[in-house]
mmCIF file of C-alpha atoms in Angstrom:
data_model
loop_
_atom_site.group_PDB
_atom_site.id
_atom_site.type_symbol
_atom_site.label_atom_id
_atom_site.label_comp_id
_atom_site.label_asym_id
_atom_site.label_seq_id
_atom_site.Cartn_x
_atom_site.Cartn_y
_atom_site.Cartn_z
ATOM 1 C CA UNK E 535 -15.821 33.277 40.208
ATOM 2 C CA UNK E 536 -14.468 36.503 42.528
ATOM 3 C CA UNK E 537 -10.880 37.515 42.309
ATOM 4 C CA UNK E 538 -8.971 39.869 44.305
ATOM 5 C CA UNK E 539 -7.468 43.074 43.057
ATOM 6 C CA UNK E 540 -3.927 42.479 43.504
ATOM 7 C CA UNK E 541 -4.469 39.355 41.255
ATOM 8 C CA UNK E 542 -5.449 42.025 38.342
ATOM 9 C CA UNK E 543 -1.709 44.007 38.955
ATOM 10 C CA UNK E 544 -3.678 46.409 41.938
ATOM 11 C CA UNK E 545 -0.828 47.918 43.751
ATOM 12 C CA UNK E 546 -0.311 50.767 46.205
ATOM 13 C CA UNK E 547 0.034 53.258 43.202
ATOM 14 C CA UNK E 548 -3.598 52.730 42.811
ATOM 15 C CA UNK E 549 -5.241 51.942 46.225
ATOM 16 C CA UNK E 550 -3.660 55.671 47.146
ATOM 17 C CA UNK E 551 -5.895 56.950 44.324
ATOM 18 C CA UNK E 552 -8.902 54.690 45.129
ATOM 19 C CA UNK E 553 -8.418 56.138 49.213
ATOM 20 C CA UNK E 554 -9.792 59.746 47.489
ATOM 21 C CA UNK E 555 -12.974 57.980 45.905
ATOM 22 C CA UNK E 556 -13.885 55.167 48.150
ATOM 23 C CA UNK E 557 -17.096 54.796 47.184
ATOM 24 C CA UNK E 558 -16.712 53.865 43.797
ATOM 25 C CA UNK E 559 -15.583 50.248 42.582
ATOM 26 C CA UNK E 560 -12.239 49.333 40.820
ATOM 27 C CA UNK E 561 -12.129 47.930 36.974
ATOM 28 C CA UNK E 562 -9.099 46.820 34.862
ATOM 29 C CA UNK E 563 -9.783 47.755 31.206
ATOM 30 C CA UNK E 564 -9.857 44.355 29.191
ATOM 31 C CA UNK E 565 -11.492 46.059 26.011
ATOM 32 C CA UNK E 566 -11.860 49.486 24.316
ATOM 33 C CA UNK E 567 -14.773 49.802 21.954
ATOM 34 C CA UNK E 568 -16.554 52.450 19.693
ATOM 35 C CA UNK E 569 -19.152 53.434 22.400
ATOM 36 C CA UNK E 570 -18.231 51.818 25.558
ATOM 37 C CA UNK E 571 -15.338 49.839 27.622
ATOM 38 C CA UNK E 572 -15.391 46.485 29.244
ATOM 39 C CA UNK E 573 -13.719 46.363 32.783
ATOM 40 C CA UNK E 574 -13.002 43.596 34.945
ATOM 41 C CA UNK E 575 -13.495 43.695 38.849
ATOM 42 C CA UNK E 576 -13.734 41.218 41.579
ATOM 43 C CA UNK E 577 -16.909 39.955 40.393
ATOM 44 C CA UNK E 578 -15.997 39.229 36.911
ATOM 45 C CA UNK E 579 -16.795 41.589 33.658
ATOM 46 C CA UNK E 580 -18.402 44.453 33.446
ATOM 47 C CA UNK E 581 -19.832 46.869 30.423
ATOM 48 C CA UNK E 582 -18.690 50.431 31.459
ATOM 49 C CA UNK E 583 -19.848 53.682 30.116
ATOM 50 C CA UNK E 584 -17.818 56.657 30.088
ATOM 51 C CA UNK E 585 -19.463 60.190 30.604
ATOM 52 C CA UNK E 586 -16.876 63.026 29.979
ATOM 53 C CA UNK E 587 -14.508 61.682 27.566
ATOM 54 C CA UNK E 588 -14.530 59.594 24.490
ATOM 55 C CA UNK E 589 -13.617 55.746 24.677
ATOM 56 C CA UNK E 590 -10.184 56.697 22.820
ATOM 57 C CA UNK E 591 -8.584 57.947 26.092
ATOM 58 C CA UNK E 592 -8.675 54.793 27.804
ATOM 59 C CA UNK E 593 -6.403 52.062 26.986
ATOM 60 C CA UNK E 594 -6.761 48.210 27.392
ATOM 61 C CA UNK E 595 -4.596 47.715 31.082
ATOM 62 C CA UNK E 596 -5.827 51.231 32.416
ATOM 63 C CA UNK E 597 -7.436 51.335 35.820
ATOM 64 C CA UNK E 598 -10.401 52.924 36.628
ATOM 65 C CA UNK E 599 -13.276 53.646 39.252
ATOM 66 C CA UNK E 600 -17.062 53.277 38.429
ATOM 67 C CA UNK E 601 -20.106 54.114 40.491
ATOM 68 C CA UNK E 602 -23.193 51.984 41.166
ATOM 69 C CA UNK E 603 -24.768 52.612 37.530
ATOM 70 C CA UNK E 604 -21.366 50.965 35.809
ATOM 71 C CA UNK E 605 -20.592 54.962 35.052
ATOM 72 C CA UNK E 606 -16.719 55.806 34.938
ATOM 73 C CA UNK E 607 -16.083 58.161 37.275
ATOM 74 C CA UNK E 608 -12.162 58.515 37.451
ATOM 75 C CA UNK E 609 -9.278 57.271 35.136
ATOM 76 C CA UNK E 610 -6.328 56.473 37.649
ATOM 77 C CA UNK E 611 -2.923 57.474 37.001
ATOM 78 C CA UNK E 612 -0.976 54.977 35.098
ATOM 79 C CA UNK E 613 2.446 53.679 36.059
ATOM 80 C CA UNK E 614 3.447 52.777 32.342
ATOM 81 C CA UNK E 615 1.745 53.883 29.172
ATOM 82 C CA UNK E 616 2.459 52.317 25.568
ATOM 83 C CA UNK E 617 1.718 55.024 22.797
ATOM 84 C CA UNK E 618 2.297 55.905 19.190
ATOM 85 C CA UNK E 619 1.547 58.507 16.687
ATOM 86 C CA UNK E 620 -1.390 57.827 15.034
ATOM 87 C CA UNK E 621 -1.849 57.651 11.747
ATOM 88 C CA UNK E 622 -2.703 60.325 9.125
ATOM 89 C CA UNK E 623 -1.149 64.024 8.945
ATOM 90 C CA UNK E 624 -2.462 65.252 12.711
ATOM 91 C CA UNK E 625 -0.642 64.798 15.882
ATOM 92 C CA UNK E 626 -2.811 62.715 17.932
ATOM 93 C CA UNK E 627 -1.395 59.835 20.043
ATOM 94 C CA UNK E 628 -2.798 56.467 19.536
ATOM 95 C CA UNK E 629 -2.862 54.713 23.002
ATOM 96 C CA UNK E 630 -1.586 50.635 22.961
ATOM 97 C CA UNK E 631 -1.657 49.484 26.372
ATOM 98 C CA UNK E 632 -1.195 50.689 29.993
ATOM 99 C CA UNK E 633 -0.144 49.634 33.321
ATOM 100 C CA UNK E 634 2.406 47.304 31.416
ATOM 101 C CA UNK E 635 4.997 45.763 33.506
ATOM 102 C CA UNK E 636 7.197 43.768 30.726
ATOM 103 C CA UNK E 637 7.239 44.242 27.205
ATOM 104 C CA UNK E 638 7.515 41.146 25.003
ATOM 105 C CA UNK E 639 9.217 42.382 21.469
ATOM 106 C CA UNK E 640 8.331 39.617 19.081
ATOM 107 C CA UNK E 641 10.544 38.551 16.133
ATOM 108 C CA UNK E 642 10.743 35.674 14.080
ATOM 109 C CA UNK E 643 14.288 33.442 12.973
ATOM 110 C CA UNK E 644 13.669 33.956 9.260
ATOM 111 C CA UNK E 645 13.630 36.884 7.076
ATOM 112 C CA UNK E 646 11.281 39.120 9.506
ATOM 113 C CA UNK E 647 14.052 39.601 11.665
ATOM 114 C CA UNK E 648 15.337 43.205 11.562
ATOM 115 C CA UNK E 649 17.650 44.911 13.755
ATOM 116 C CA UNK E 650 16.255 48.577 12.865
ATOM 117 C CA UNK E 651 12.741 47.735 13.805
ATOM 118 C CA UNK E 652 13.736 45.732 16.844
ATOM 119 C CA UNK E 653 15.421 49.210 18.226
ATOM 120 C CA UNK E 654 11.914 50.899 17.487
ATOM 121 C CA UNK E 655 10.231 48.509 19.730
ATOM 122 C CA UNK E 656 12.828 49.104 22.221
ATOM 123 C CA UNK E 657 12.825 52.923 22.174
ATOM 124 C CA UNK E 658 9.175 52.398 22.861
ATOM 125 C CA UNK E 659 9.523 49.733 25.969
ATOM 126 C CA UNK E 660 12.518 52.353 27.480
ATOM 127 C CA UNK E 661 10.294 55.482 27.185
ATOM 128 C CA UNK E 662 7.000 53.900 28.331
ATOM 129 C CA UNK E 663 9.296 52.230 31.498
ATOM 130 C CA UNK E 664 8.070 48.644 30.529
ATOM 131 C CA UNK E 665 11.030 46.297 31.201
ATOM 132 C CA UNK E 666 11.727 44.541 27.370
ATOM 133 C CA UNK E 667 12.248 41.038 26.410
ATOM 134 C CA UNK E 668 13.084 40.267 22.879
ATOM 135 C CA UNK E 669 11.211 36.927 22.147
ATOM 136 C CA UNK E 670 12.112 34.753 18.654
ATOM 137 C CA UNK E 671 9.439 32.671 17.388
ATOM 138 C CA UNK E 672 9.925 29.386 14.712
ATOM 139 C CA UNK E 673 13.515 28.819 16.490
ATOM 140 C CA UNK E 674 12.570 25.196 15.431
ATOM 141 C CA UNK E 675 12.354 25.652 11.823
ATOM 142 C CA UNK E 676 15.623 27.632 11.425
ATOM 143 C CA UNK E 677 19.095 26.422 11.027
ATOM 144 C CA UNK E 678 20.970 28.203 13.493
ATOM 145 C CA UNK E 679 18.688 30.686 15.990
ATOM 146 C CA UNK E 680 22.041 31.536 17.884
ATOM 147 C CA UNK E 681 22.758 33.744 15.189
ATOM 148 C CA UNK E 682 19.389 35.549 15.385
ATOM 149 C CA UNK E 683 20.102 35.846 19.318
ATOM 150 C CA UNK E 684 23.649 37.048 19.027
ATOM 151 C CA UNK E 685 22.546 39.831 16.801
ATOM 152 C CA UNK E 686 19.576 40.693 18.690
ATOM 153 C CA UNK E 687 22.215 41.198 22.079
ATOM 154 C CA UNK E 688 23.956 43.742 20.364
ATOM 155 C CA UNK E 689 21.257 46.296 20.129
ATOM 156 C CA UNK E 690 21.729 47.486 23.845
ATOM 157 C CA UNK E 691 24.403 46.658 26.970
ATOM 158 C CA UNK E 692 22.098 44.409 28.594
ATOM 159 C CA UNK E 693 19.057 43.239 26.730
ATOM 160 C CA UNK E 694 17.409 39.928 27.408
ATOM 161 C CA UNK E 695 16.571 37.784 24.129
ATOM 162 C CA UNK E 696 15.195 34.060 24.026
ATOM 163 C CA UNK E 697 14.511 31.964 21.264
ATOM 164 C CA UNK E 698 11.326 29.365 21.399
ATOM 165 C CA UNK E 699 9.386 27.299 19.599
ATOM 166 C CA UNK E 700 5.898 28.744 20.368
ATOM 167 C CA UNK E 701 4.422 25.747 19.811
ATOM 168 C CA UNK E 702 6.694 23.665 22.553
ATOM 169 C CA UNK E 703 4.850 24.647 26.129
ATOM 170 C CA UNK E 704 8.232 23.714 27.856
ATOM 171 C CA UNK E 705 9.770 26.608 25.962
ATOM 172 C CA UNK E 706 6.841 29.115 26.393
ATOM 173 C CA UNK E 707 7.549 28.677 30.031
ATOM 174 C CA UNK E 708 10.685 30.703 29.409
ATOM 175 C CA UNK E 709 8.775 33.462 28.555
ATOM 176 C CA UNK E 710 5.954 33.331 31.026
ATOM 177 C CA UNK E 711 9.022 33.664 34.018
ATOM 178 C CA UNK E 712 9.273 37.031 33.041
ATOM 179 C CA UNK E 713 5.720 38.232 33.729
ATOM 180 C CA UNK E 714 4.824 36.273 37.371
ATOM 181 C CA UNK E 715 1.371 36.537 38.625
ATOM 182 C CA UNK E 716 -0.189 39.676 39.610
ATOM 183 C CA UNK E 717 1.947 41.557 36.636
ATOM 184 C CA UNK E 718 1.309 42.554 33.040
ATOM 185 C CA UNK E 719 2.777 41.802 29.977
ATOM 186 C CA UNK E 720 1.985 43.277 26.268
ATOM 187 C CA UNK E 721 3.065 41.556 23.004
ATOM 188 C CA UNK E 722 4.008 43.531 19.942
ATOM 189 C CA UNK E 723 5.788 42.610 16.640
ATOM 190 C CA UNK E 724 4.727 43.030 13.074
ATOM 191 C CA UNK E 725 2.397 40.283 11.520
ATOM 192 C CA UNK E 726 3.340 36.924 10.811
ATOM 193 C CA UNK E 727 5.928 36.756 13.650
ATOM 194 C CA UNK E 728 3.670 34.005 15.558
ATOM 195 C CA UNK E 729 2.360 36.365 18.260
ATOM 196 C CA UNK E 730 -0.786 34.793 18.032
ATOM 197 C CA UNK E 731 0.322 31.286 18.235
ATOM 198 C CA UNK E 732 2.361 32.365 21.335
ATOM 199 C CA UNK E 733 -0.387 34.373 22.662
ATOM 200 C CA UNK E 734 -2.387 30.976 22.417
ATOM 201 C CA UNK E 735 0.077 28.772 24.413
ATOM 202 C CA UNK E 736 0.797 31.853 27.350
ATOM 203 C CA UNK E 737 -2.821 32.095 27.862
ATOM 204 C CA UNK E 738 -4.524 28.703 27.027
ATOM 205 C CA UNK E 739 -6.905 30.901 24.456
ATOM 206 C CA UNK E 740 -7.678 29.234 20.820
ATOM 207 C CA UNK E 741 -7.514 32.178 18.867
ATOM 208 C CA UNK E 742 -7.048 31.725 14.945
ATOM 209 C CA UNK E 743 -3.593 31.708 13.209
ATOM 210 C CA UNK E 744 -2.968 32.632 9.704
ATOM 211 C CA UNK E 745 -0.246 31.516 7.679
ATOM 212 C CA UNK E 746 2.746 33.647 6.080
ATOM 213 C CA UNK E 747 4.193 34.554 2.607
ATOM 214 C CA UNK E 748 6.940 32.257 2.036
ATOM 215 C CA UNK E 749 8.935 34.426 -0.238
ATOM 216 C CA UNK E 750 9.121 37.488 2.496
ATOM 217 C CA UNK E 751 8.047 35.837 5.422
ATOM 218 C CA UNK E 752 5.549 38.309 5.814
ATOM 219 C CA UNK E 753 2.318 37.711 7.523
ATOM 220 C CA UNK E 754 -1.538 38.808 7.446
ATOM 221 C CA UNK E 755 -2.866 40.293 10.532
ATOM 222 C CA UNK E 756 -4.700 37.733 12.905
ATOM 223 C CA UNK E 757 -5.200 39.979 15.840
ATOM 224 C CA UNK E 758 -7.330 42.968 15.321
ATOM 225 C CA UNK E 759 -7.754 44.318 18.463
ATOM 226 C CA UNK E 760 -6.432 44.808 21.832
ATOM 227 C CA UNK E 761 -7.825 42.554 24.585
ATOM 228 C CA UNK E 762 -6.599 41.482 28.423
ATOM 229 C CA UNK E 763 -5.937 37.904 28.984
ATOM 230 C CA UNK E 764 -4.911 35.807 31.927
ATOM 231 C CA UNK E 765 -1.609 34.115 31.410
ATOM 232 C CA UNK E 766 -1.421 30.164 32.344
ATOM 233 C CA UNK E 767 0.858 31.662 35.116
ATOM 234 C CA UNK E 768 -1.521 33.861 37.020
ATOM 235 C CA UNK E 769 0.000 37.233 34.921
ATOM 236 C CA UNK E 770 -1.852 39.184 32.662
ATOM 237 C CA UNK E 771 -1.405 39.647 28.666
ATOM 238 C CA UNK E 772 -2.511 42.295 26.375
ATOM 239 C CA UNK E 773 -2.051 41.026 23.003
ATOM 240 C CA UNK E 774 -2.085 43.661 19.904
ATOM 241 C CA UNK E 775 -2.515 43.801 16.250
ATOM 242 C CA UNK E 776 0.584 43.521 14.095
ATOM 243 C CA UNK E 777 1.860 46.923 13.535
ATOM 244 C CA UNK E 778 3.025 47.835 9.822
ATOM 245 C CA UNK E 779 4.185 51.220 11.243
ATOM 246 C CA UNK E 780 5.380 52.042 14.796
ATOM 247 C CA UNK E 781 6.154 55.825 14.633
ATOM 248 C CA UNK E 782 7.451 56.876 18.015
ATOM 249 C CA UNK E 783 6.148 60.013 19.916
ATOM 250 C CA UNK E 784 8.037 61.816 22.731
ATOM 251 C CA UNK E 785 10.471 58.950 22.847
ATOM 252 C CA UNK E 786 13.959 61.004 22.573
ATOM 253 C CA UNK E 787 14.900 59.614 26.318
ATOM 254 C CA UNK E 788 13.865 56.003 24.934
ATOM 255 C CA UNK E 789 15.801 56.307 22.177
ATOM 256 C CA UNK E 790 18.668 57.578 23.383
ATOM 257 C CA UNK E 791 18.884 54.692 25.966
ATOM 258 C CA UNK E 792 18.547 52.171 23.305
ATOM 259 C CA UNK E 793 21.900 53.978 21.934
ATOM 260 C CA UNK E 794 23.685 54.904 25.030
ATOM 261 C CA UNK E 795 26.817 53.291 23.435
ATOM 262 C CA UNK E 796 26.343 56.000 20.773
ATOM 263 C CA UNK E 797 26.200 58.912 23.397
ATOM 264 C CA UNK E 798 28.418 57.556 25.914
ATOM 265 C CA UNK E 799 31.120 58.223 22.725
ATOM 266 C CA UNK E 800 29.804 61.430 21.654
ATOM 267 C CA UNK E 801 30.658 62.741 25.124
ATOM 268 C CA UNK E 802 34.141 62.216 24.467
ATOM 269 C CA UNK E 803 34.044 64.182 21.033
ATOM 270 C CA UNK E 804 35.856 67.462 21.431
ATOM 271 C CA UNK E 805 32.859 70.104 20.922
ATOM 272 C CA UNK E 806 29.815 69.460 22.732
ATOM 273 C CA UNK E 807 27.640 70.012 19.578
ATOM 274 C CA UNK E 808 29.389 67.943 17.320
ATOM 275 C CA UNK E 809 27.148 66.512 14.651
ATOM 276 C CA UNK E 810 29.626 63.709 14.428
ATOM 277 C CA UNK E 811 30.464 64.040 10.186
ATOM 278 C CA UNK E 812 34.015 65.671 10.187
ATOM 279 C CA UNK E 813 34.731 67.883 13.338
ATOM 280 C CA UNK E 814 37.865 67.215 14.437
ATOM 281 C CA UNK E 815 38.768 64.899 17.548
ATOM 282 C CA UNK E 816 35.161 63.649 16.965
ATOM 283 C CA UNK E 817 35.324 60.263 19.346
ATOM 284 C CA UNK E 818 31.996 58.961 17.192
ATOM 285 C CA UNK E 819 33.860 58.659 14.047
ATOM 286 C CA UNK E 820 37.075 57.547 15.805
ATOM 287 C CA UNK E 821 35.326 54.551 17.080
ATOM 288 C CA UNK E 822 33.845 53.779 13.396
ATOM 289 C CA UNK E 823 37.079 53.753 12.105
ATOM 290 C CA UNK E 824 38.491 51.683 14.597
ATOM 291 C CA UNK E 825 35.373 48.966 13.890
ATOM 292 C CA UNK E 826 34.550 49.524 17.531
ATOM 293 C CA UNK E 827 30.934 51.317 16.248
ATOM 294 C CA UNK E 828 29.323 50.582 13.138
ATOM 295 C CA UNK E 829 28.106 53.595 11.052
ATOM 296 C CA UNK E 830 24.829 52.366 9.976
ATOM 297 C CA UNK E 831 24.149 52.444 13.889
ATOM 298 C CA UNK E 832 24.902 56.050 14.225
ATOM 299 C CA UNK E 833 22.477 56.731 10.919
ATOM 300 C CA UNK E 834 19.792 54.553 12.687
ATOM 301 C CA UNK E 835 20.212 56.456 15.772
ATOM 302 C CA UNK E 836 19.874 59.495 13.706
ATOM 303 C CA UNK E 837 17.080 58.739 12.091
ATOM 304 C CA UNK E 838 14.944 57.671 14.891
ATOM 305 C CA UNK E 839 15.833 61.113 17.031
ATOM 306 C CA UNK E 840 14.859 62.919 13.900
ATOM 307 C CA UNK E 841 11.500 60.906 13.191
ATOM 308 C CA UNK E 842 10.923 61.596 16.870
ATOM 309 C CA UNK E 843 11.356 65.063 16.702
ATOM 310 C CA UNK E 844 8.807 65.338 13.554
ATOM 311 C CA UNK E 845 6.414 63.185 15.277
ATOM 312 C CA UNK E 846 6.351 65.008 18.330
ATOM 313 C CA UNK E 847 5.876 68.267 17.047
ATOM 314 C CA UNK E 848 1.645 69.600 17.473
ATOM 315 C CA UNK E 849 0.178 70.445 13.774
ATOM 316 C CA UNK E 850 0.969 74.517 14.789
ATOM 317 C CA UNK E 851 4.385 73.378 15.273
ATOM 318 C CA UNK E 852 4.699 71.520 11.807
ATOM 319 C CA UNK E 853 2.985 74.231 9.752
ATOM 320 C CA UNK E 854 5.076 76.683 11.294
ATOM 321 C CA UNK E 855 8.478 74.910 10.447
ATOM 322 C CA UNK E 856 7.134 74.091 6.804
ATOM 323 C CA UNK E 857 6.112 77.838 6.921
ATOM 324 C CA UNK E 858 9.696 78.900 7.774
ATOM 325 C CA UNK E 859 10.823 76.365 5.265
ATOM 326 C CA UNK E 860 9.272 77.498 2.368
ATOM 327 C CA UNK E 861 9.817 81.319 3.248
ATOM 328 C CA UNK E 862 13.572 80.467 2.947
ATOM 329 C CA UNK E 863 13.244 78.910 -0.363
ATOM 330 C CA UNK E 864 11.546 81.979 -1.746
ATOM 331 C CA UNK E 865 13.959 84.201 0.040
ATOM 332 C CA UNK E 866 16.966 82.462 -1.461
ATOM 333 C CA UNK E 867 15.356 81.919 -5.045
ATOM 334 C CA UNK E 868 14.393 85.705 -5.254
ATOM 335 C CA UNK E 869 18.367 86.472 -4.325
ATOM 336 C CA UNK E 870 19.156 84.075 -7.267
ATOM 337 C CA UNK E 871 17.378 85.638 -9.510
ATOM 338 C CA UNK E 872 18.213 89.365 -8.343
ATOM 339 C CA UNK E 873 21.944 88.070 -9.163
ATOM 340 C CA UNK E 874 20.760 87.242 -12.173
ATOM 341 C CA UNK E 875 19.024 90.642 -13.232
ATOM 342 C CA UNK E 876 15.473 89.100 -13.554
#
């Protein structure tokens, strides 16, 4: 059955790029494999071959132009991209999804609920240019889900939070309403929060689900790869594997947007380079003393900023920083030994 490009999320942004190479055919990437890609076009899914770049340079949700032999000739500029720093000691970025309009950040109304983790995902969404919606699952097995909703709503001045039973189609409609036909959403969250159950309800798929450990509410990975699925309402969903670690990359603006309340207070400090520790007339510390700002929130902002700065370094910059630190330590020890007559 043929479909229209607009149904897949095609827009003027991509059409303008296609005009420069109109002999090629547009496809939207639905799956990324080790040696090939799968693209969805107006006539259905098609295996696609890459020519001059590895498959890791593409993300589910990307738009590409392919020739008559299904070889990719052009990767179209993205409207948004979700990425993190890859595991290991390198400085490579790992693509999560592309051209996403709405990011559904999934947690649950149990021991998995974690404010710092939600802040991290909100920073990811803001940096990518996606609209974030926090979805709290397992509301049906919680005594008072509104307590979790209230906590989540403290994380940003304006943030959408919904608590649902992911097995109830009526409640799933609340989530679907945030991503109408022709738009794309992505699901992110840790293992065991019910992402697969939610994705099944949103798409009509019947993927297997795994249980959670009752002692700590942690789950096992069910989704093992990213894929693009059509939702019941005509929108598109990119499900992602549960992330054990989300290492932010080039996300300072996204972090600062999540912590805009801290930045607003900081702008009122007497000194523009105030460290918010013990400086006189520090508006941030004043807000903490007055009970307006939680000290732990200030520390979480500092932690995410430091982490993003380190993760965003190139390998060369990281080595230079470590080398400079080692040189400083040796200089201090040499000076100390000199004073001690050694």
